[in-house]
């Protein structure tokens, strides 16, 4: 159905005697199952507070642009290279404000310095300190020890190929973590994952106790087969869910499992029917009659 016609049809339905406010994606997300064990699984893995850094602490370069944060004349560094912490000192900026110089060396012994606008006391009180375009090696190693070689059920269909180009994969299928590597400036861990069907894909992951992170372990994986949580869903519908597909007659929960929570939800009711419209940021549009999918556009 063409979009104008679909919108007109939706508009004609929403003229009843009762209406409810827009529902945000956050509210819809609350209906999703909570994976408590998965939430806690990597929550204890985090970078060390800078007060605990010792000379020789290793960082893995995640992006060759790291050179822009260091002093002029610092050596060029490519992703995957190791730099070692050698100490930090408080200095005074040109304006007289305190700064902290954090010093590193590379494998050849070449020195480099990263400055931040803060006093030494303030830095030492921080729970963590991020070095742009780098990740603490201890973080990657801890995740590697815990995940590598294990099999989990993947919860996300946002996969990346080996060239790190995103594409839509499957979800709720068992996958094996082949290798854990340093990630990028946003997500410190990169996973090479076997899908069990002959292909390997990439996932990027955050670590630590931030449950709101969209790429935390609990958003990416489940220990148990999610299928077991929904015995009422038929095998045919579950196959659609795995492939991120919706079909007429699917319920609200089934569509949410297939496509995720919508960006916007609108509800209207007349004397006989409750109408609900879901809109996604990528243009997908679903319309339900009494909780059953009646129209959709992808």
PDB file of C-alpha atoms in Angstrom:
ATOM      1  CA  UNK A   1       0.000   0.000   0.000  1.00  0.00           C
ATOM      2  CA  UNK A   2       1.353   3.426  -0.912  1.00  0.00           C
ATOM      3  CA  UNK A   3       2.364   5.590   2.010  1.00  0.00           C
ATOM      4  CA  UNK A   4      -0.202   8.406   1.443  1.00  0.00           C
ATOM      5  CA  UNK A   5      -2.997   5.863   1.233  1.00  0.00           C
ATOM      6  CA  UNK A   6      -1.724   4.053   4.303  1.00  0.00           C
ATOM      7  CA  UNK A   7      -1.532   7.285   6.276  1.00  0.00           C
ATOM      8  CA  UNK A   8      -5.038   8.225   5.153  1.00  0.00           C
ATOM      9  CA  UNK A   9      -6.315   4.833   6.243  1.00  0.00           C
ATOM     10  CA  UNK A  10      -4.633   5.188   9.617  1.00  0.00           C
ATOM     11  CA  UNK A  11      -6.021   8.709  10.008  1.00  0.00           C
ATOM     12  CA  UNK A  12      -9.541   7.508   9.259  1.00  0.00           C
ATOM     13  CA  UNK A  13      -9.248   4.899  11.968  1.00  0.00           C
ATOM     14  CA  UNK A  14      -8.110   7.338  14.631  1.00  0.00           C
ATOM     15  CA  UNK A  15     -11.319   9.304  15.068  1.00  0.00           C
ATOM     16  CA  UNK A  16     -12.752   7.429  18.025  1.00  0.00           C
ATOM     17  CA  UNK A  17     -13.889   8.618  21.374  1.00  0.00           C
ATOM     18  CA  UNK A  18     -10.734   7.809  23.302  1.00  0.00           C
ATOM     19  CA  UNK A  19      -7.057   8.457  22.773  1.00  0.00           C
ATOM     20  CA  UNK A  20      -3.877   7.969  24.751  1.00  0.00           C
ATOM     21  CA  UNK A  21      -0.642   9.990  24.713  1.00  0.00           C
ATOM     22  CA  UNK A  22       2.406   9.031  22.705  1.00  0.00           C
ATOM     23  CA  UNK A  23       4.478   6.302  24.259  1.00  0.00           C
ATOM     24  CA  UNK A  24       8.237   6.629  24.167  1.00  0.00           C
ATOM     25  CA  UNK A  25      10.635   3.884  23.115  1.00  0.00           C
ATOM     26  CA  UNK A  26      11.927   3.741  26.705  1.00  0.00           C
ATOM     27  CA  UNK A  27       8.472   2.768  27.959  1.00  0.00           C
ATOM     28  CA  UNK A  28       8.089   0.090  25.319  1.00  0.00           C
ATOM     29  CA  UNK A  29      11.541  -1.274  26.131  1.00  0.00           C
ATOM     30  CA  UNK A  30      10.404  -2.021  29.670  1.00  0.00           C
ATOM     31  CA  UNK A  31       8.338  -4.871  28.311  1.00  0.00           C
ATOM     32  CA  UNK A  32      11.491  -6.614  27.050  1.00  0.00           C
ATOM     33  CA  UNK A  33      12.803  -9.559  29.098  1.00  0.00           C
ATOM     34  CA  UNK A  34      15.457  -8.728  31.694  1.00  0.00           C
ATOM     35  CA  UNK A  35      18.626 -10.783  31.527  1.00  0.00           C
ATOM     36  CA  UNK A  36      19.873 -10.312  35.098  1.00  0.00           C
ATOM     37  CA  UNK A  37      22.721 -12.801  34.951  1.00  0.00           C
ATOM     38  CA  UNK A  38      23.966 -11.312  31.708  1.00  0.00           C
ATOM     39  CA  UNK A  39      23.830  -7.805  33.201  1.00  0.00           C
ATOM     40  CA  UNK A  40      26.210  -8.811  35.977  1.00  0.00           C
ATOM     41  CA  UNK A  41      28.494 -11.007  33.878  1.00  0.00           C
ATOM     42  CA  UNK A  42      31.039  -8.341  32.831  1.00  0.00           C
ATOM     43  CA  UNK A  43      30.023  -5.590  35.274  1.00  0.00           C
ATOM     44  CA  UNK A  44      33.206  -6.032  37.299  1.00  0.00           C
ATOM     45  CA  UNK A  45      35.502  -5.449  34.310  1.00  0.00           C
ATOM     46  CA  UNK A  46      36.540  -1.812  34.118  1.00  0.00           C
ATOM     47  CA  UNK A  47      39.600   0.340  33.717  1.00  0.00           C
ATOM     48  CA  UNK A  48      41.766   1.000  36.732  1.00  0.00           C
ATOM     49  CA  UNK A  49      41.467   4.343  38.564  1.00  0.00           C
ATOM     50  CA  UNK A  50      44.429   6.527  37.527  1.00  0.00           C
ATOM     51  CA  UNK A  51      45.637   6.619  41.140  1.00  0.00           C
ATOM     52  CA  UNK A  52      46.377   2.897  40.762  1.00  0.00           C
ATOM     53  CA  UNK A  53      48.239   3.092  37.465  1.00  0.00           C
ATOM     54  CA  UNK A  54      51.741   1.686  37.725  1.00  0.00           C
ATOM     55  CA  UNK A  55      54.706   2.322  35.448  1.00  0.00           C
ATOM     56  CA  UNK A  56      54.584  -0.080  32.528  1.00  0.00           C
ATOM     57  CA  UNK A  57      50.769  -0.269  32.358  1.00  0.00           C
ATOM     58  CA  UNK A  58      49.864  -1.150  28.771  1.00  0.00           C
ATOM     59  CA  UNK A  59      47.339   0.462  26.451  1.00  0.00           C
ATOM     60  CA  UNK A  60      46.373  -0.838  23.016  1.00  0.00           C
ATOM     61  CA  UNK A  61      46.020   1.744  20.246  1.00  0.00           C
ATOM     62  CA  UNK A  62      42.585   1.410  18.598  1.00  0.00           C
ATOM     63  CA  UNK A  63      42.917   4.160  15.978  1.00  0.00           C
ATOM     64  CA  UNK A  64      45.896   5.670  14.149  1.00  0.00           C
ATOM     65  CA  UNK A  65      44.436   9.125  14.868  1.00  0.00           C
ATOM     66  CA  UNK A  66      45.805   8.796  18.377  1.00  0.00           C
ATOM     67  CA  UNK A  67      48.712  10.971  17.248  1.00  0.00           C
ATOM     68  CA  UNK A  68      46.507  14.084  17.469  1.00  0.00           C
ATOM     69  CA  UNK A  69      46.261  13.843  21.261  1.00  0.00           C
ATOM     70  CA  UNK A  70      50.007  13.751  21.850  1.00  0.00           C
ATOM     71  CA  UNK A  71      52.682  16.416  21.791  1.00  0.00           C
ATOM     72  CA  UNK A  72      54.134  17.553  18.437  1.00  0.00           C
ATOM     73  CA  UNK A  73      56.827  15.179  17.269  1.00  0.00           C
ATOM     74  CA  UNK A  74      55.264  12.126  18.872  1.00  0.00           C
ATOM     75  CA  UNK A  75      55.749   8.931  16.845  1.00  0.00           C
ATOM     76  CA  UNK A  76      53.056   7.728  14.449  1.00  0.00           C
ATOM     77  CA  UNK A  77      51.131   4.779  15.849  1.00  0.00           C
ATOM     78  CA  UNK A  78      48.866   2.337  14.037  1.00  0.00           C
ATOM     79  CA  UNK A  79      45.935   0.418  15.499  1.00  0.00           C
ATOM     80  CA  UNK A  80      47.045  -2.571  17.524  1.00  0.00           C
ATOM     81  CA  UNK A  81      50.312  -1.052  18.728  1.00  0.00           C
ATOM     82  CA  UNK A  82      51.121  -1.081  22.436  1.00  0.00           C
ATOM     83  CA  UNK A  83      52.069   2.010  24.422  1.00  0.00           C
ATOM     84  CA  UNK A  84      53.218   1.927  28.043  1.00  0.00           C
ATOM     85  CA  UNK A  85      52.472   4.389  30.805  1.00  0.00           C
ATOM     86  CA  UNK A  86      55.568   5.952  32.414  1.00  0.00           C
ATOM     87  CA  UNK A  87      54.067   8.488  34.815  1.00  0.00           C
ATOM     88  CA  UNK A  88      52.152  11.730  35.205  1.00  0.00           C
ATOM     89  CA  UNK A  89      53.088  15.204  36.392  1.00  0.00           C
ATOM     90  CA  UNK A  90      51.137  18.355  37.176  1.00  0.00           C
ATOM     91  CA  UNK A  91      52.262  21.376  35.144  1.00  0.00           C
ATOM     92  CA  UNK A  92      50.986  24.898  34.615  1.00  0.00           C
ATOM     93  CA  UNK A  93      49.342  25.938  31.371  1.00  0.00           C
ATOM     94  CA  UNK A  94      50.051  29.218  29.571  1.00  0.00           C
ATOM     95  CA  UNK A  95      47.001  30.701  31.292  1.00  0.00           C
ATOM     96  CA  UNK A  96      48.248  29.584  34.688  1.00  0.00           C
ATOM     97  CA  UNK A  97      45.691  26.775  35.091  1.00  0.00           C
ATOM     98  CA  UNK A  98      46.810  23.332  36.288  1.00  0.00           C
ATOM     99  CA  UNK A  99      47.251  20.557  33.757  1.00  0.00           C
ATOM    100  CA  UNK A 100      48.372  16.975  34.072  1.00  0.00           C
ATOM    101  CA  UNK A 101      50.881  15.509  31.647  1.00  0.00           C
ATOM    102  CA  UNK A 102      50.456  11.767  31.172  1.00  0.00           C
ATOM    103  CA  UNK A 103      53.543  10.188  29.643  1.00  0.00           C
ATOM    104  CA  UNK A 104      53.874   7.063  27.496  1.00  0.00           C
ATOM    105  CA  UNK A 105      56.491   5.257  25.437  1.00  0.00           C
ATOM    106  CA  UNK A 106      56.074   2.929  22.469  1.00  0.00           C
ATOM    107  CA  UNK A 107      57.885  -0.342  21.774  1.00  0.00           C
ATOM    108  CA  UNK A 108      60.923   1.501  20.431  1.00  0.00           C
ATOM    109  CA  UNK A 109      61.200   3.719  23.511  1.00  0.00           C
ATOM    110  CA  UNK A 110      59.944   6.876  21.783  1.00  0.00           C
ATOM    111  CA  UNK A 111      58.170   9.162  24.258  1.00  0.00           C
ATOM    112  CA  UNK A 112      54.829  10.947  23.936  1.00  0.00           C
ATOM    113  CA  UNK A 113      52.762  13.126  26.246  1.00  0.00           C
ATOM    114  CA  UNK A 114      48.999  13.586  26.627  1.00  0.00           C
ATOM    115  CA  UNK A 115      47.748  16.645  28.545  1.00  0.00           C
ATOM    116  CA  UNK A 116      44.400  17.060  30.282  1.00  0.00           C
ATOM    117  CA  UNK A 117      42.894  20.159  31.898  1.00  0.00           C
ATOM    118  CA  UNK A 118      42.802  19.153  35.558  1.00  0.00           C
ATOM    119  CA  UNK A 119      44.857  19.178  38.715  1.00  0.00           C
ATOM    120  CA  UNK A 120      46.731  16.125  39.913  1.00  0.00           C
ATOM    121  CA  UNK A 121      44.402  15.829  42.909  1.00  0.00           C
ATOM    122  CA  UNK A 122      41.351  15.852  40.620  1.00  0.00           C
ATOM    123  CA  UNK A 123      42.844  13.205  38.351  1.00  0.00           C
ATOM    124  CA  UNK A 124      43.772  10.941  41.229  1.00  0.00           C
ATOM    125  CA  UNK A 125      40.183  11.084  42.526  1.00  0.00           C
ATOM    126  CA  UNK A 126      38.689   9.851  39.257  1.00  0.00           C
ATOM    127  CA  UNK A 127      37.304   6.334  39.116  1.00  0.00           C
ATOM    128  CA  UNK A 128      38.611   5.958  35.580  1.00  0.00           C
ATOM    129  CA  UNK A 129      40.506   7.938  32.954  1.00  0.00           C
ATOM    130  CA  UNK A 130      39.995   7.378  29.253  1.00  0.00           C
ATOM    131  CA  UNK A 131      42.887   7.813  26.854  1.00  0.00           C
ATOM    132  CA  UNK A 132      41.323   8.705  23.481  1.00  0.00           C
ATOM    133  CA  UNK A 133      41.890   6.155  20.695  1.00  0.00           C
ATOM    134  CA  UNK A 134      43.264   3.578  23.131  1.00  0.00           C
ATOM    135  CA  UNK A 135      41.992   0.946  25.557  1.00  0.00           C
ATOM    136  CA  UNK A 136      43.603  -0.547  28.641  1.00  0.00           C
ATOM    137  CA  UNK A 137      45.032  -3.930  27.771  1.00  0.00           C
ATOM    138  CA  UNK A 138      43.909  -5.396  31.090  1.00  0.00           C
ATOM    139  CA  UNK A 139      40.286  -4.714  30.088  1.00  0.00           C
ATOM    140  CA  UNK A 140      40.643  -6.560  26.777  1.00  0.00           C
ATOM    141  CA  UNK A 141      42.507  -9.438  28.422  1.00  0.00           C
ATOM    142  CA  UNK A 142      39.855  -9.819  31.123  1.00  0.00           C
ATOM    143  CA  UNK A 143      37.068 -10.002  28.539  1.00  0.00           C
ATOM    144  CA  UNK A 144      39.124 -12.424  26.445  1.00  0.00           C
ATOM    145  CA  UNK A 145      39.556 -14.773  29.397  1.00  0.00           C
ATOM    146  CA  UNK A 146      35.849 -14.730  30.147  1.00  0.00           C
ATOM    147  CA  UNK A 147      34.346 -14.950  26.654  1.00  0.00           C
ATOM    148  CA  UNK A 148      36.724 -16.478  24.144  1.00  0.00           C
ATOM    149  CA  UNK A 149      35.622 -19.880  22.907  1.00  0.00           C
ATOM    150  CA  UNK A 150      32.197 -19.708  24.573  1.00  0.00           C
ATOM    151  CA  UNK A 151      28.806 -20.085  22.891  1.00  0.00           C
ATOM    152  CA  UNK A 152      25.884 -17.746  23.594  1.00  0.00           C
ATOM    153  CA  UNK A 153      22.621 -16.761  21.926  1.00  0.00           C
ATOM    154  CA  UNK A 154      22.952 -13.501  20.041  1.00  0.00           C
ATOM    155  CA  UNK A 155      20.287 -10.873  20.789  1.00  0.00           C
ATOM    156  CA  UNK A 156      21.201  -8.245  18.211  1.00  0.00           C
ATOM    157  CA  UNK A 157      20.906  -8.291  14.435  1.00  0.00           C
ATOM    158  CA  UNK A 158      23.237  -5.310  14.034  1.00  0.00           C
ATOM    159  CA  UNK A 159      26.263  -7.194  12.765  1.00  0.00           C
ATOM    160  CA  UNK A 160      29.441  -6.034  11.029  1.00  0.00           C
ATOM    161  CA  UNK A 161      31.378  -7.831   8.328  1.00  0.00           C
ATOM    162  CA  UNK A 162      35.137  -8.353   8.563  1.00  0.00           C
ATOM    163  CA  UNK A 163      35.615  -4.959   6.906  1.00  0.00           C
ATOM    164  CA  UNK A 164      33.528  -3.453   9.750  1.00  0.00           C
ATOM    165  CA  UNK A 165      30.627  -2.504   7.490  1.00  0.00           C
ATOM    166  CA  UNK A 166      27.272  -2.920   9.236  1.00  0.00           C
ATOM    167  CA  UNK A 167      24.530  -5.200   7.953  1.00  0.00           C
ATOM    168  CA  UNK A 168      21.437  -6.961   9.286  1.00  0.00           C
ATOM    169  CA  UNK A 169      22.164 -10.427  10.600  1.00  0.00           C
ATOM    170  CA  UNK A 170      20.105 -13.008  12.475  1.00  0.00           C
ATOM    171  CA  UNK A 171      19.257 -13.066  16.151  1.00  0.00           C
ATOM    172  CA  UNK A 172      18.341 -15.529  18.888  1.00  0.00           C
ATOM    173  CA  UNK A 173      20.617 -18.150  17.335  1.00  0.00           C
ATOM    174  CA  UNK A 174      23.628 -19.777  19.060  1.00  0.00           C
ATOM    175  CA  UNK A 175      26.975 -18.207  18.126  1.00  0.00           C
ATOM    176  CA  UNK A 176      30.542 -18.818  19.254  1.00  0.00           C
ATOM    177  CA  UNK A 177      33.016 -16.122  20.328  1.00  0.00           C
ATOM    178  CA  UNK A 178      36.062 -16.970  18.254  1.00  0.00           C
ATOM    179  CA  UNK A 179      38.349 -14.117  19.298  1.00  0.00           C
ATOM    180  CA  UNK A 180      38.331 -11.028  21.562  1.00  0.00           C
ATOM    181  CA  UNK A 181      40.342  -8.031  20.371  1.00  0.00           C
ATOM    182  CA  UNK A 182      40.717  -4.318  21.138  1.00  0.00           C
ATOM    183  CA  UNK A 183      37.779  -2.363  19.742  1.00  0.00           C
ATOM    184  CA  UNK A 184      37.535   1.311  18.894  1.00  0.00           C
ATOM    185  CA  UNK A 185      37.202   4.709  20.538  1.00  0.00           C
ATOM    186  CA  UNK A 186      33.550   4.124  21.442  1.00  0.00           C
ATOM    187  CA  UNK A 187      33.444   0.421  22.258  1.00  0.00           C
ATOM    188  CA  UNK A 188      36.668  -0.958  23.737  1.00  0.00           C
ATOM    189  CA  UNK A 189      36.135  -4.589  22.783  1.00  0.00           C
ATOM    190  CA  UNK A 190      35.777  -6.161  19.342  1.00  0.00           C
ATOM    191  CA  UNK A 191      34.462  -9.712  18.991  1.00  0.00           C
ATOM    192  CA  UNK A 192      34.944 -12.102  16.090  1.00  0.00           C
ATOM    193  CA  UNK A 193      31.881 -14.343  16.168  1.00  0.00           C
ATOM    194  CA  UNK A 194      31.069 -17.581  14.310  1.00  0.00           C
ATOM    195  CA  UNK A 195      27.368 -17.796  13.445  1.00  0.00           C
ATOM    196  CA  UNK A 196      27.295 -21.588  13.345  1.00  0.00           C
ATOM    197  CA  UNK A 197      26.312 -21.492   9.662  1.00  0.00           C
ATOM    198  CA  UNK A 198      29.744 -21.089   8.143  1.00  0.00           C
ATOM    199  CA  UNK A 199      30.184 -17.319   8.430  1.00  0.00           C
ATOM    200  CA  UNK A 200      32.086 -15.036  10.790  1.00  0.00           C
ATOM    201  CA  UNK A 201      30.914 -11.573  11.780  1.00  0.00           C
ATOM    202  CA  UNK A 202      32.025  -8.758  14.079  1.00  0.00           C
ATOM    203  CA  UNK A 203      30.375  -7.228  17.139  1.00  0.00           C
ATOM    204  CA  UNK A 204      31.589  -4.245  19.135  1.00  0.00           C
ATOM    205  CA  UNK A 205      30.956  -4.255  22.881  1.00  0.00           C
ATOM    206  CA  UNK A 206      31.221  -2.009  25.903  1.00  0.00           C
ATOM    207  CA  UNK A 207      32.166  -3.334  29.343  1.00  0.00           C
ATOM    208  CA  UNK A 208      31.540  -2.318  32.923  1.00  0.00           C
ATOM    209  CA  UNK A 209      28.435  -1.700  35.000  1.00  0.00           C
ATOM    210  CA  UNK A 210      26.642   0.781  32.715  1.00  0.00           C
ATOM    211  CA  UNK A 211      23.368  -1.042  32.064  1.00  0.00           C
ATOM    212  CA  UNK A 212      22.169   1.672  29.682  1.00  0.00           C
ATOM    213  CA  UNK A 213      24.931   1.011  27.180  1.00  0.00           C
ATOM    214  CA  UNK A 214      23.355  -0.159  23.898  1.00  0.00           C
ATOM    215  CA  UNK A 215      26.223  -2.590  23.306  1.00  0.00           C
ATOM    216  CA  UNK A 216      26.733  -4.119  26.743  1.00  0.00           C
ATOM    217  CA  UNK A 217      27.010  -7.900  27.038  1.00  0.00           C
ATOM    218  CA  UNK A 218      23.390  -8.184  28.225  1.00  0.00           C
ATOM    219  CA  UNK A 219      22.194  -6.352  25.094  1.00  0.00           C
ATOM    220  CA  UNK A 220      24.221  -8.611  22.803  1.00  0.00           C
ATOM    221  CA  UNK A 221      23.982 -12.096  24.293  1.00  0.00           C
ATOM    222  CA  UNK A 222      21.869 -14.487  26.345  1.00  0.00           C
ATOM    223  CA  UNK A 223      23.139 -17.520  28.213  1.00  0.00           C
ATOM    224  CA  UNK A 224      19.947 -19.449  27.461  1.00  0.00           C
ATOM    225  CA  UNK A 225      17.906 -19.938  24.324  1.00  0.00           C
ATOM    226  CA  UNK A 226      15.433 -16.990  24.177  1.00  0.00           C
ATOM    227  CA  UNK A 227      12.999 -19.314  22.418  1.00  0.00           C
ATOM    228  CA  UNK A 228      12.341 -20.979  25.792  1.00  0.00           C
ATOM    229  CA  UNK A 229      10.860 -17.737  27.127  1.00  0.00           C
ATOM    230  CA  UNK A 230       8.125 -17.754  24.503  1.00  0.00           C
ATOM    231  CA  UNK A 231       6.595 -21.268  24.279  1.00  0.00           C
ATOM    232  CA  UNK A 232       3.358 -19.756  22.958  1.00  0.00           C
ATOM    233  CA  UNK A 233       5.062 -18.555  19.748  1.00  0.00           C
ATOM    234  CA  UNK A 234       4.809 -21.008  16.862  1.00  0.00           C
ATOM    235  CA  UNK A 235       7.883 -22.291  15.038  1.00  0.00           C
ATOM    236  CA  UNK A 236       6.800 -20.472  11.878  1.00  0.00           C
ATOM    237  CA  UNK A 237       6.539 -17.133  13.646  1.00  0.00           C
ATOM    238  CA  UNK A 238       9.818 -17.714  15.484  1.00  0.00           C
ATOM    239  CA  UNK A 239      11.571 -18.255  12.154  1.00  0.00           C
ATOM    240  CA  UNK A 240      10.280 -14.850  11.039  1.00  0.00           C
ATOM    241  CA  UNK A 241      11.586 -13.319  14.273  1.00  0.00           C
ATOM    242  CA  UNK A 242      15.048 -14.818  13.755  1.00  0.00           C
ATOM    243  CA  UNK A 243      15.191 -13.222  10.301  1.00  0.00           C
ATOM    244  CA  UNK A 244      13.826  -9.840  11.531  1.00  0.00           C
ATOM    245  CA  UNK A 245      10.606 -10.273   9.552  1.00  0.00           C
ATOM    246  CA  UNK A 246       7.014  -9.397  10.401  1.00  0.00           C
ATOM    247  CA  UNK A 247       3.848 -10.854   8.888  1.00  0.00           C
ATOM    248  CA  UNK A 248       0.146 -10.100   9.168  1.00  0.00           C
ATOM    249  CA  UNK A 249      -1.348 -11.578  12.313  1.00  0.00           C
ATOM    250  CA  UNK A 250       1.773 -11.302  14.482  1.00  0.00           C
ATOM    251  CA  UNK A 251       1.241  -9.876  17.968  1.00  0.00           C
ATOM    252  CA  UNK A 252       2.808  -6.809  19.557  1.00  0.00           C
ATOM    253  CA  UNK A 253       5.338  -8.934  21.446  1.00  0.00           C
ATOM    254  CA  UNK A 254       6.226 -10.959  18.368  1.00  0.00           C
ATOM    255  CA  UNK A 255       6.834  -7.812  16.316  1.00  0.00           C
ATOM    256  CA  UNK A 256       8.937  -6.282  19.070  1.00  0.00           C
ATOM    257  CA  UNK A 257      11.058  -9.430  19.180  1.00  0.00           C
ATOM    258  CA  UNK A 258      11.483  -9.299  15.395  1.00  0.00           C
ATOM    259  CA  UNK A 259      12.234  -5.600  14.951  1.00  0.00           C
ATOM    260  CA  UNK A 260      13.023  -4.231  18.405  1.00  0.00           C
ATOM    261  CA  UNK A 261      11.248  -1.417  20.223  1.00  0.00           C
ATOM    262  CA  UNK A 262       9.874   1.371  18.013  1.00  0.00           C
ATOM    263  CA  UNK A 263      10.966   4.993  18.234  1.00  0.00           C
ATOM    264  CA  UNK A 264       7.363   6.195  18.527  1.00  0.00           C
ATOM    265  CA  UNK A 265       4.064   4.625  19.474  1.00  0.00           C
ATOM    266  CA  UNK A 266       0.587   6.097  18.952  1.00  0.00           C
ATOM    267  CA  UNK A 267      -2.603   4.577  20.314  1.00  0.00           C
ATOM    268  CA  UNK A 268      -6.192   5.395  19.546  1.00  0.00           C
ATOM    269  CA  UNK A 269      -9.453   3.614  20.319  1.00  0.00           C
ATOM    270  CA  UNK A 270     -13.011   3.737  19.060  1.00  0.00           C
ATOM    271  CA  UNK A 271     -16.003   1.914  20.478  1.00  0.00           C
ATOM    272  CA  UNK A 272     -14.852  -1.453  19.161  1.00  0.00           C
ATOM    273  CA  UNK A 273     -11.116  -1.487  18.398  1.00  0.00           C
ATOM    274  CA  UNK A 274      -7.792  -0.374  19.864  1.00  0.00           C
ATOM    275  CA  UNK A 275      -5.458   0.877  17.141  1.00  0.00           C
ATOM    276  CA  UNK A 276      -1.717   1.105  17.702  1.00  0.00           C
ATOM    277  CA  UNK A 277       0.907   2.456  15.305  1.00  0.00           C
ATOM    278  CA  UNK A 278       4.631   1.845  15.675  1.00  0.00           C
ATOM    279  CA  UNK A 279       7.175   3.991  13.811  1.00  0.00           C
ATOM    280  CA  UNK A 280      10.861   3.183  13.537  1.00  0.00           C
ATOM    281  CA  UNK A 281      13.699   5.574  12.736  1.00  0.00           C
ATOM    282  CA  UNK A 282      14.560   3.576   9.609  1.00  0.00           C
ATOM    283  CA  UNK A 283      11.092   4.161   8.140  1.00  0.00           C
ATOM    284  CA  UNK A 284       9.442   0.897   9.174  1.00  0.00           C
ATOM    285  CA  UNK A 285       5.798   1.455  10.040  1.00  0.00           C
ATOM    286  CA  UNK A 286       3.454  -1.054  11.729  1.00  0.00           C
ATOM    287  CA  UNK A 287      -0.260  -0.750  12.502  1.00  0.00           C
ATOM    288  CA  UNK A 288      -2.062  -3.078  14.896  1.00  0.00           C
ATOM    289  CA  UNK A 289      -5.763  -3.758  15.476  1.00  0.00           C
ATOM    290  CA  UNK A 290      -6.403  -5.018  19.013  1.00  0.00           C
ATOM    291  CA  UNK A 291      -2.779  -6.095  19.355  1.00  0.00           C
ATOM    292  CA  UNK A 292      -2.543  -7.935  16.021  1.00  0.00           C
ATOM    293  CA  UNK A 293      -0.522  -6.672  13.047  1.00  0.00           C
ATOM    294  CA  UNK A 294      -2.888  -5.471  10.334  1.00  0.00           C
ATOM    295  CA  UNK A 295      -0.662  -3.261   8.116  1.00  0.00           C
ATOM    296  CA  UNK A 296       3.073  -2.751   7.760  1.00  0.00           C
ATOM    297  CA  UNK A 297       5.565  -0.950   5.587  1.00  0.00           C
ATOM    298  CA  UNK A 298       9.285  -1.710   5.439  1.00  0.00           C
TER     299      UNK A 298
END
